[in-house]
Coordinates of C-alpha atoms in Angstrom, one line a residue:
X7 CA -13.3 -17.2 -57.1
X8 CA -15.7 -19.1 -59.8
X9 CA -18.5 -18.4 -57.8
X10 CA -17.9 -14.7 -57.0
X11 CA -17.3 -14.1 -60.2
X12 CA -21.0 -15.6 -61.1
X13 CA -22.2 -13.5 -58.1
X14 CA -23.2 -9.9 -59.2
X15 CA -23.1 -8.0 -55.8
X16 CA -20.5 -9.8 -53.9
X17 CA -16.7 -9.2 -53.7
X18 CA -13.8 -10.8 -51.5
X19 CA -10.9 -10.2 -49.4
X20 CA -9.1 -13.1 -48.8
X21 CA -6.3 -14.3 -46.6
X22 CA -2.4 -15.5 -47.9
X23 CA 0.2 -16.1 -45.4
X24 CA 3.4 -15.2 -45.2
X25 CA 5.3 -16.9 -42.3
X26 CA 8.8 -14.8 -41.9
X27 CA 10.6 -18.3 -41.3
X28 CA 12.8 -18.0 -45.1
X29 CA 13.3 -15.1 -47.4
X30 CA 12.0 -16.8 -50.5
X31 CA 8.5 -17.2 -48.8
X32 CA 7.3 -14.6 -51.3
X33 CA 8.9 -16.1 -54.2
X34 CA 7.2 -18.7 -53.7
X35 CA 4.1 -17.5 -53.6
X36 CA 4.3 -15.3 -56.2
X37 CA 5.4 -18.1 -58.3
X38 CA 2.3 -20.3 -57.5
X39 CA 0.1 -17.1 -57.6
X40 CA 1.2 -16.2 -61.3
X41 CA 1.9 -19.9 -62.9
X42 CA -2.1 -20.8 -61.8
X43 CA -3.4 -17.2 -62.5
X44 CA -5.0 -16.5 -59.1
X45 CA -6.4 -13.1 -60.3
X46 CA -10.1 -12.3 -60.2
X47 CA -11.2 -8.5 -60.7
X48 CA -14.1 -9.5 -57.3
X49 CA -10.6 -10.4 -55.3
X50 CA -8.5 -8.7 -53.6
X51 CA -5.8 -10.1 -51.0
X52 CA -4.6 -10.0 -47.2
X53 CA -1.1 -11.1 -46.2
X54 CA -1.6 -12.8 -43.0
X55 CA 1.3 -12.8 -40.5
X56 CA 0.7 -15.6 -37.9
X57 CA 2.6 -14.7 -35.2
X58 CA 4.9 -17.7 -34.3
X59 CA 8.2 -16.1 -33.9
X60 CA 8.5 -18.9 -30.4
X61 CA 7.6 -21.8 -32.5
X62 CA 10.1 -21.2 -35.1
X63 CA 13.0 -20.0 -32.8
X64 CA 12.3 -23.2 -30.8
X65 CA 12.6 -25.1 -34.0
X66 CA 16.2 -23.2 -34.3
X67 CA 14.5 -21.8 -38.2
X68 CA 15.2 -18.3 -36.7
X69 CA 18.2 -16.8 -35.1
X70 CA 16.4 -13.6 -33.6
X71 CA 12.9 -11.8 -34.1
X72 CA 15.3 -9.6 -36.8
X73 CA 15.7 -12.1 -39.2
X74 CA 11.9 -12.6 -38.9
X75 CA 11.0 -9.2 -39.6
X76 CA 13.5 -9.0 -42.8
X77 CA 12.3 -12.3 -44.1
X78 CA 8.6 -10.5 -44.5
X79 CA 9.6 -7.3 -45.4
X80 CA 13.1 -7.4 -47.3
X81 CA 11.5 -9.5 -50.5
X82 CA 9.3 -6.2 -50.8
X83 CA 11.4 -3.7 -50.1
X84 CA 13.7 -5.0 -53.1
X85 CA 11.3 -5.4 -55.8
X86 CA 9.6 -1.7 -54.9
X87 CA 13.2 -0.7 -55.7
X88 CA 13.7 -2.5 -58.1
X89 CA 11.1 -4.9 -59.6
X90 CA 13.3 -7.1 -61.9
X91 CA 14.9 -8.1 -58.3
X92 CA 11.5 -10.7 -58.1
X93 CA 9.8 -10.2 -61.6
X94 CA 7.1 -12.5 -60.5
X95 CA 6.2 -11.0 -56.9
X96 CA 6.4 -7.6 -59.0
X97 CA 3.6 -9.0 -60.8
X98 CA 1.5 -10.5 -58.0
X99 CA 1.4 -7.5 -56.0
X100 CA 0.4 -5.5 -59.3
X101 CA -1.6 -7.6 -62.0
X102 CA -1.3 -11.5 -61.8
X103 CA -3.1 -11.8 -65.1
X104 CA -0.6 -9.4 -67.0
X105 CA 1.8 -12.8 -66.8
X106 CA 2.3 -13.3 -70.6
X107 CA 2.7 -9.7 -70.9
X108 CA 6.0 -7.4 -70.9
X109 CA 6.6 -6.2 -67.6
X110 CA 6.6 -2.5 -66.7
X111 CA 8.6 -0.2 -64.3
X112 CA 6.8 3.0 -63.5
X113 CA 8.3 5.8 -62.6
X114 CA 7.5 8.0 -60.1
X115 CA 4.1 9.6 -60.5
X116 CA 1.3 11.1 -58.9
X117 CA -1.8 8.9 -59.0
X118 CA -4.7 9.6 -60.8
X119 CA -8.1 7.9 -61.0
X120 CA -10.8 7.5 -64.2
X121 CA -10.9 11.2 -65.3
X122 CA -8.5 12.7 -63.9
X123 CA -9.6 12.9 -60.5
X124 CA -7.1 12.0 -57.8
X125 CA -7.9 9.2 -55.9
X126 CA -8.0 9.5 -51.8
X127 CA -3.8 8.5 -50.4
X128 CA -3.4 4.7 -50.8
X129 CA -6.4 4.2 -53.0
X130 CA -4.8 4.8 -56.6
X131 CA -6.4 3.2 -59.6
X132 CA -3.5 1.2 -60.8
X133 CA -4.7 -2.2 -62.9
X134 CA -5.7 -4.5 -60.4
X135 CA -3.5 -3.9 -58.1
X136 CA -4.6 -7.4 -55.7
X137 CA -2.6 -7.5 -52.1
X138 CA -3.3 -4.7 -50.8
X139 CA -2.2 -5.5 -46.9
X140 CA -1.3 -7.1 -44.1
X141 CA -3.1 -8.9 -41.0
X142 CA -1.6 -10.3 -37.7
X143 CA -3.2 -13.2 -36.9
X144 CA -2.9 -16.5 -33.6
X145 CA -4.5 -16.6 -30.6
X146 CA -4.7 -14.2 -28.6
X147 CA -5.8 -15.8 -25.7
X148 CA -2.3 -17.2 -24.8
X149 CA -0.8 -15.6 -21.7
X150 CA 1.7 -13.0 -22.4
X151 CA 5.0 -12.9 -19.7
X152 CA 6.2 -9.6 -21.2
X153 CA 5.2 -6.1 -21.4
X154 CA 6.5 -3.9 -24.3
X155 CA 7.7 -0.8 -22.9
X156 CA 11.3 1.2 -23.4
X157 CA 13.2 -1.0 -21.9
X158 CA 12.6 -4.1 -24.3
X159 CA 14.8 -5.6 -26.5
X160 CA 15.2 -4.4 -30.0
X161 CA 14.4 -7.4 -32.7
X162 CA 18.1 -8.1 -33.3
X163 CA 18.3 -8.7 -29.3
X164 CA 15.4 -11.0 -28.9
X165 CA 16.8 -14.6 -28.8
X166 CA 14.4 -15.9 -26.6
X167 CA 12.2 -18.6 -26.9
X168 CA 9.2 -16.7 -25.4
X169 CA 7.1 -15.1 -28.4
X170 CA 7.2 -11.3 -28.3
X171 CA 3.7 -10.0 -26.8
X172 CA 1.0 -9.0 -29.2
X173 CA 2.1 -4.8 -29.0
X174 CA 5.3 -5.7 -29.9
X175 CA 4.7 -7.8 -33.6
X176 CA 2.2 -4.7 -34.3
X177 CA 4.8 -1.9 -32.9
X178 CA 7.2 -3.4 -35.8
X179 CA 4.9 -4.6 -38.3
X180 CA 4.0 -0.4 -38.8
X181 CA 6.8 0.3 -38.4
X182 CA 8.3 -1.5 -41.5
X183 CA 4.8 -1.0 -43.2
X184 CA 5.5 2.9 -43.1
X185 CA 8.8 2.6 -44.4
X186 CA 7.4 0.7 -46.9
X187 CA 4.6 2.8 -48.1
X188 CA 6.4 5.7 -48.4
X189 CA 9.3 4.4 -50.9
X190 CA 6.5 2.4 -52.7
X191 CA 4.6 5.9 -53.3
X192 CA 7.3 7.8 -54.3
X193 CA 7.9 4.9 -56.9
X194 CA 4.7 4.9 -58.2
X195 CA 3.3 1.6 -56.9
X196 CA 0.3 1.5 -54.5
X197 CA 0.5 1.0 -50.6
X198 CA -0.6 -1.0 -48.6
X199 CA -2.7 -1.4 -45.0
X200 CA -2.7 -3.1 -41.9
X201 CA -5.6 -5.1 -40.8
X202 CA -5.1 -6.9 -37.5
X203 CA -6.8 -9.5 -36.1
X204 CA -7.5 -7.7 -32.8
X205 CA -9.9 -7.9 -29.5
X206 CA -11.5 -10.9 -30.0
X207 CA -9.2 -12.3 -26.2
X208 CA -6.3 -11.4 -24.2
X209 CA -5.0 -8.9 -22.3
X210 CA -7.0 -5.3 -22.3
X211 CA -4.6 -3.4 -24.1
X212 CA -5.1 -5.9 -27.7
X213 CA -8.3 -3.4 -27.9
X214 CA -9.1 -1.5 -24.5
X215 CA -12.6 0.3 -24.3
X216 CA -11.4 3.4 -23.8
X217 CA -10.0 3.2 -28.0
X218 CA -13.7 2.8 -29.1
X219 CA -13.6 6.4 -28.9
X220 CA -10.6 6.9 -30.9
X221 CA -11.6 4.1 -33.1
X222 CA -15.0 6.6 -34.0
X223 CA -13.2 9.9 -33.8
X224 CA -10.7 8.5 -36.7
X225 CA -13.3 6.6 -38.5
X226 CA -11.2 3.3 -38.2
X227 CA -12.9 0.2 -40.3
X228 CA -13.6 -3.2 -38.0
X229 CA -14.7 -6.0 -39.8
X230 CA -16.7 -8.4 -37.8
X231 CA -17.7 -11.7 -37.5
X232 CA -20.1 -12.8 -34.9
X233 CA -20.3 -16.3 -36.3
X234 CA -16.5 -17.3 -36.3
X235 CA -16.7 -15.1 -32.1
X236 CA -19.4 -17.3 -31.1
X237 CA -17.6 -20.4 -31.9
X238 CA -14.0 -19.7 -30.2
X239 CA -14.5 -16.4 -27.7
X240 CA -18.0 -14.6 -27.4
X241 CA -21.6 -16.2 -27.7
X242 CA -23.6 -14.3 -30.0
X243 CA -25.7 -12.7 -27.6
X244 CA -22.7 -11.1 -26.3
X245 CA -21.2 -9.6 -29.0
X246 CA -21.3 -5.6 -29.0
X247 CA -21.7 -5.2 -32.9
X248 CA -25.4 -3.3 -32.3
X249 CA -23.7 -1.1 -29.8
X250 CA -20.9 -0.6 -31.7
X251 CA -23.5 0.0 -34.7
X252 CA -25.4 2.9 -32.5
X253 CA -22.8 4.5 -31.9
X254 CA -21.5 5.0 -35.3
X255 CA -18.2 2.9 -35.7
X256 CA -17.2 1.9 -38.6
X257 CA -18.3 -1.7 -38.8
X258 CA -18.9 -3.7 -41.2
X259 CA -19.8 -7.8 -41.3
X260 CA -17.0 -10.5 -42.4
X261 CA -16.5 -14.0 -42.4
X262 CA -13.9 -15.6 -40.9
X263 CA -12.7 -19.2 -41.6
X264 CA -16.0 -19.7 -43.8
X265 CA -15.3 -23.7 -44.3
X266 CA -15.2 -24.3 -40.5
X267 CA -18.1 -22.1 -39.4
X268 CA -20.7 -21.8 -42.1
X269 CA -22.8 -24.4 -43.9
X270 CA -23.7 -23.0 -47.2
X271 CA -21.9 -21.5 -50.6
X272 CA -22.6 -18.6 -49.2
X273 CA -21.3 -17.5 -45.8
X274 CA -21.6 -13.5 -46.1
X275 CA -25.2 -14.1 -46.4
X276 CA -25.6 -16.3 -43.3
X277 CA -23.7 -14.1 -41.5
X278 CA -26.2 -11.0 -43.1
X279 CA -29.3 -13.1 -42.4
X280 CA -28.6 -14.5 -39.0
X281 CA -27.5 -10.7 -37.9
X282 CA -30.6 -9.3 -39.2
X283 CA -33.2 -11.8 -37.5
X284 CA -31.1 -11.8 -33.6
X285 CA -30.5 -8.5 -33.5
X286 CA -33.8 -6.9 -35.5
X287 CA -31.4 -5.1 -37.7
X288 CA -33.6 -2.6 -40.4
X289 CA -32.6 -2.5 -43.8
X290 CA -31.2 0.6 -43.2
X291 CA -28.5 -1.1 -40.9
X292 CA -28.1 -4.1 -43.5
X293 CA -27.4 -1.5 -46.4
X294 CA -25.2 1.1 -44.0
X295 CA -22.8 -2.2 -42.7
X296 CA -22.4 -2.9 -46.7
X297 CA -21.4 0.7 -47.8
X298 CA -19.3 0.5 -44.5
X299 CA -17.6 -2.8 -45.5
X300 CA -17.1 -1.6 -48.9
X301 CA -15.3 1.9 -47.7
X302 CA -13.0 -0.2 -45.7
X303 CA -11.8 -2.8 -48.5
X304 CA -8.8 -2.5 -49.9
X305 CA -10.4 -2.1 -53.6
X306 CA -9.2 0.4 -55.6
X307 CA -10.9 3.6 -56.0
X308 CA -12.5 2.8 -59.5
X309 CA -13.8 -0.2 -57.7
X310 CA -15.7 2.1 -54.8
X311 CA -16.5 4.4 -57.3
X312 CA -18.5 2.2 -59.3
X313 CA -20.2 0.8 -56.0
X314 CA -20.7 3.6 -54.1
X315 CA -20.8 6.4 -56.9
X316 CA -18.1 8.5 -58.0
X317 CA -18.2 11.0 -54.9
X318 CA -18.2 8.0 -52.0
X319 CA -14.8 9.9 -50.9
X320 CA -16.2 13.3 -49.7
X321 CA -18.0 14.0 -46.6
X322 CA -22.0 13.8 -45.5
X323 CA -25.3 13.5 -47.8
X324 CA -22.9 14.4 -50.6
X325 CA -20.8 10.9 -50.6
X326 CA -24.0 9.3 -50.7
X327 CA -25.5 7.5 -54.1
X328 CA -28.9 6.2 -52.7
X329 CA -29.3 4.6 -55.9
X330 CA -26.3 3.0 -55.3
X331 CA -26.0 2.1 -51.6
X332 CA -29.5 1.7 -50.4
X333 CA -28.8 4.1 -47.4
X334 CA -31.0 7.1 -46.9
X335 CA -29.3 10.2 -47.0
X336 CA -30.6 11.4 -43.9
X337 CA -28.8 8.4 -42.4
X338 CA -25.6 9.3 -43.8
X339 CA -26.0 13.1 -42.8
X340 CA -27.1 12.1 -39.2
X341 CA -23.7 10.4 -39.0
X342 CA -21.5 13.2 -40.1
X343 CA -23.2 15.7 -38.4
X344 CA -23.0 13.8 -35.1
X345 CA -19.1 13.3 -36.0
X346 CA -18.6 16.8 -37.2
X347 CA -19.7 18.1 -33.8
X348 CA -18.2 15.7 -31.5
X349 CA -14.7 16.7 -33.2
X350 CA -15.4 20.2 -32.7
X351 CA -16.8 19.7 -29.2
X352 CA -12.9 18.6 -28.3
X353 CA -11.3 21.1 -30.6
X354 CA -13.2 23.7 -29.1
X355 CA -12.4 22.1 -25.2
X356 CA -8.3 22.0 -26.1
X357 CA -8.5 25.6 -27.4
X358 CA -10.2 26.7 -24.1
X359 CA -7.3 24.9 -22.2
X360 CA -5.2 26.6 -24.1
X361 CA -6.5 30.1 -23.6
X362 CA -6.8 29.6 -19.9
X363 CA -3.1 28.4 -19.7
X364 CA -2.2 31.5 -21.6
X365 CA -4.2 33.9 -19.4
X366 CA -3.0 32.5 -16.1
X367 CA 0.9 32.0 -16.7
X368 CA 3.5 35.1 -16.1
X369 CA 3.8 37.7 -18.7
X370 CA 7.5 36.8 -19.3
X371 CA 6.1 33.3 -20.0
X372 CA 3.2 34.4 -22.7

């Protein structure tokens, strides 16, 4: 964190995990966290979820893929309640570096941003808020025996051995996280988001083609890293991050196990560099992936504000601080603009259903 903190144009997301195999897992943490002051304003911080629910029933550490799920979530549940419940983890998730000071219990509260404004739903400008999600990480490569559907078991039922498939952790991982979210917004905390490791293997539905529409209809963030791919799944060559850069998903570049694939201080740069020269990337890409990868962090809205300029939340050439982002504002308005009317091209289609369902069904039935 020494050396981000030295850096002037580059902040972090990193990765803590959180097992599910004991309840006190996030004590624990939290202790470490807050006794060594593992708080830099360039950091923020993932909870990784590795998805070993087999390896620990096997090991006889869980009873059920219940007592897994309570393990991760119960610990957070209790101290959004009621924070002197785990006075330290209330302090990790906030403010690490407010250790020596007097702990305080908000009540509920609408969030406001730097001058009153309201910042955009999850993004409130508490004091450094740090963890600010979740990811669901293994590899997805292993063969799957079941399919989720209706008629699975519910989390207190499975006692297998067999590790749930990849749609199942995620069903229940949102599932808890929306709980979550809401109680920890009508208590006045921040919330927090859920960043899957997703599509790099395995079966089609981890991330079928068909949801790259969706994922550019809804503007959902993918952070990519063609180094870490080209190493375990998908040569370099092969990886669809110009494509997916055409069309106007919401990418951005990431590293990904930076001490095991890259071989300088500074891996977000190789991974830059190395994308600019194979794939001819202008500077107008390089710039758009960094306002992209900022947009998608889990910073707090001061934070974007400050690197995006204070209107980064609203929509077309207006969101746009050139002076700040580097990206031309003809760029920017090229990408709503083809958004805008690719929304209203299937509004427009499901209304014109509509009508011609109406027109052609019995007047009783109108």
């Amino acid at each position: 964190m020494a050396d981000l903190e030295e850096s002037k144009y580059q902040n972090s997301e990193l990765r803590l995990s959180i097992y599910g195999r004991s309840r006190d897992e996030w004590d624990k943490l939290a202790q470490w966290a807050v006794q060594h002051g593992v708080y830099s304003d360039n950091v923020c911080w993932l909870i990784q979820v590795p998805r070993l629910f087999d390896v620990y029933r096997t090991k006889k550490q869980l009873a059920n893929f219940q007592e897994m799920l309570e393990n991760i979530f119960m610990p957070l549940f209790e101290v959004t309640v009621n924070p002197r419940s785990h006075p330290e983890l209330h302090l990790f998730l906030q403010h690490p570096r407010l250790r020596s000071a007097p702990t305080s219990f908000p009540k509920d509260r609408p969030h406001r941003a730097a001058g009153g404004e309201t910042a955009p739903p999850g993004e409130a400008d508490q004091p450094g808020h740090q963890v600010v999600g979740f990811d669901s990480v293994d590899d997805e490569s292993k063969t799957e025996s079941h399919i989720f559907n209706l008629d699975s078991p519910r989390p207190a039922n499975w006692t297998l051995e067999d590790n749930p498939p990849y749609s199942y952790y995620l069903y229940y991982t949102y599932a808890n996280m929306t709980v979550l979210n809401h109680l920890r917004r009508r208590r006045g905390f921040h919330t927090f988001v859920l960043r899957p490791h997703c599509g790099e293997a395995g079966p089609i539905h981890h991330l079928a083609p068909v949801l790259q529409y969706l994922y550019y209809l809804a503007q959902v963030g993918i952070a990519m890293s063609p180094l870490s791919n080209n190493s375990l799944f998908l040569s370099y060559h092969r990886n669809p991050l110009p494509e997916y850069l055409s069309r106007g998903l919401m990418i951005s570049l990431s590293t990904d196990d930076p001490l095991q694939f890259h071989f300088t201080k500074e891996p977000l740069m190789e991974e830059y560099s190395i994308a600019a020269q194979v794939w001819k990337l202008s500077s107008c890409d390089m710039c758009e992936l960094a306002r992209n990868s900022v947009l998608m962090s889990g910073f707090s809205h001061k934070a974007k504000s400050y690197w995006l300029g204070p209107s980064y939340s609203k929509e077309g050439p207006e969101s746009n601080d050139i002076r700040r982002t580097n990206v031309p504002d003809l760029r920017v308005a090229y990408r709503s603009e083809t958004l805008s009317e690719e929304l209203h091209l299937i509004t427009h289609a499901v209304r014109t259903q509509e009508d011609a369902l109406s027109m052609t069904a019995p007047p009783a039935q109108r």
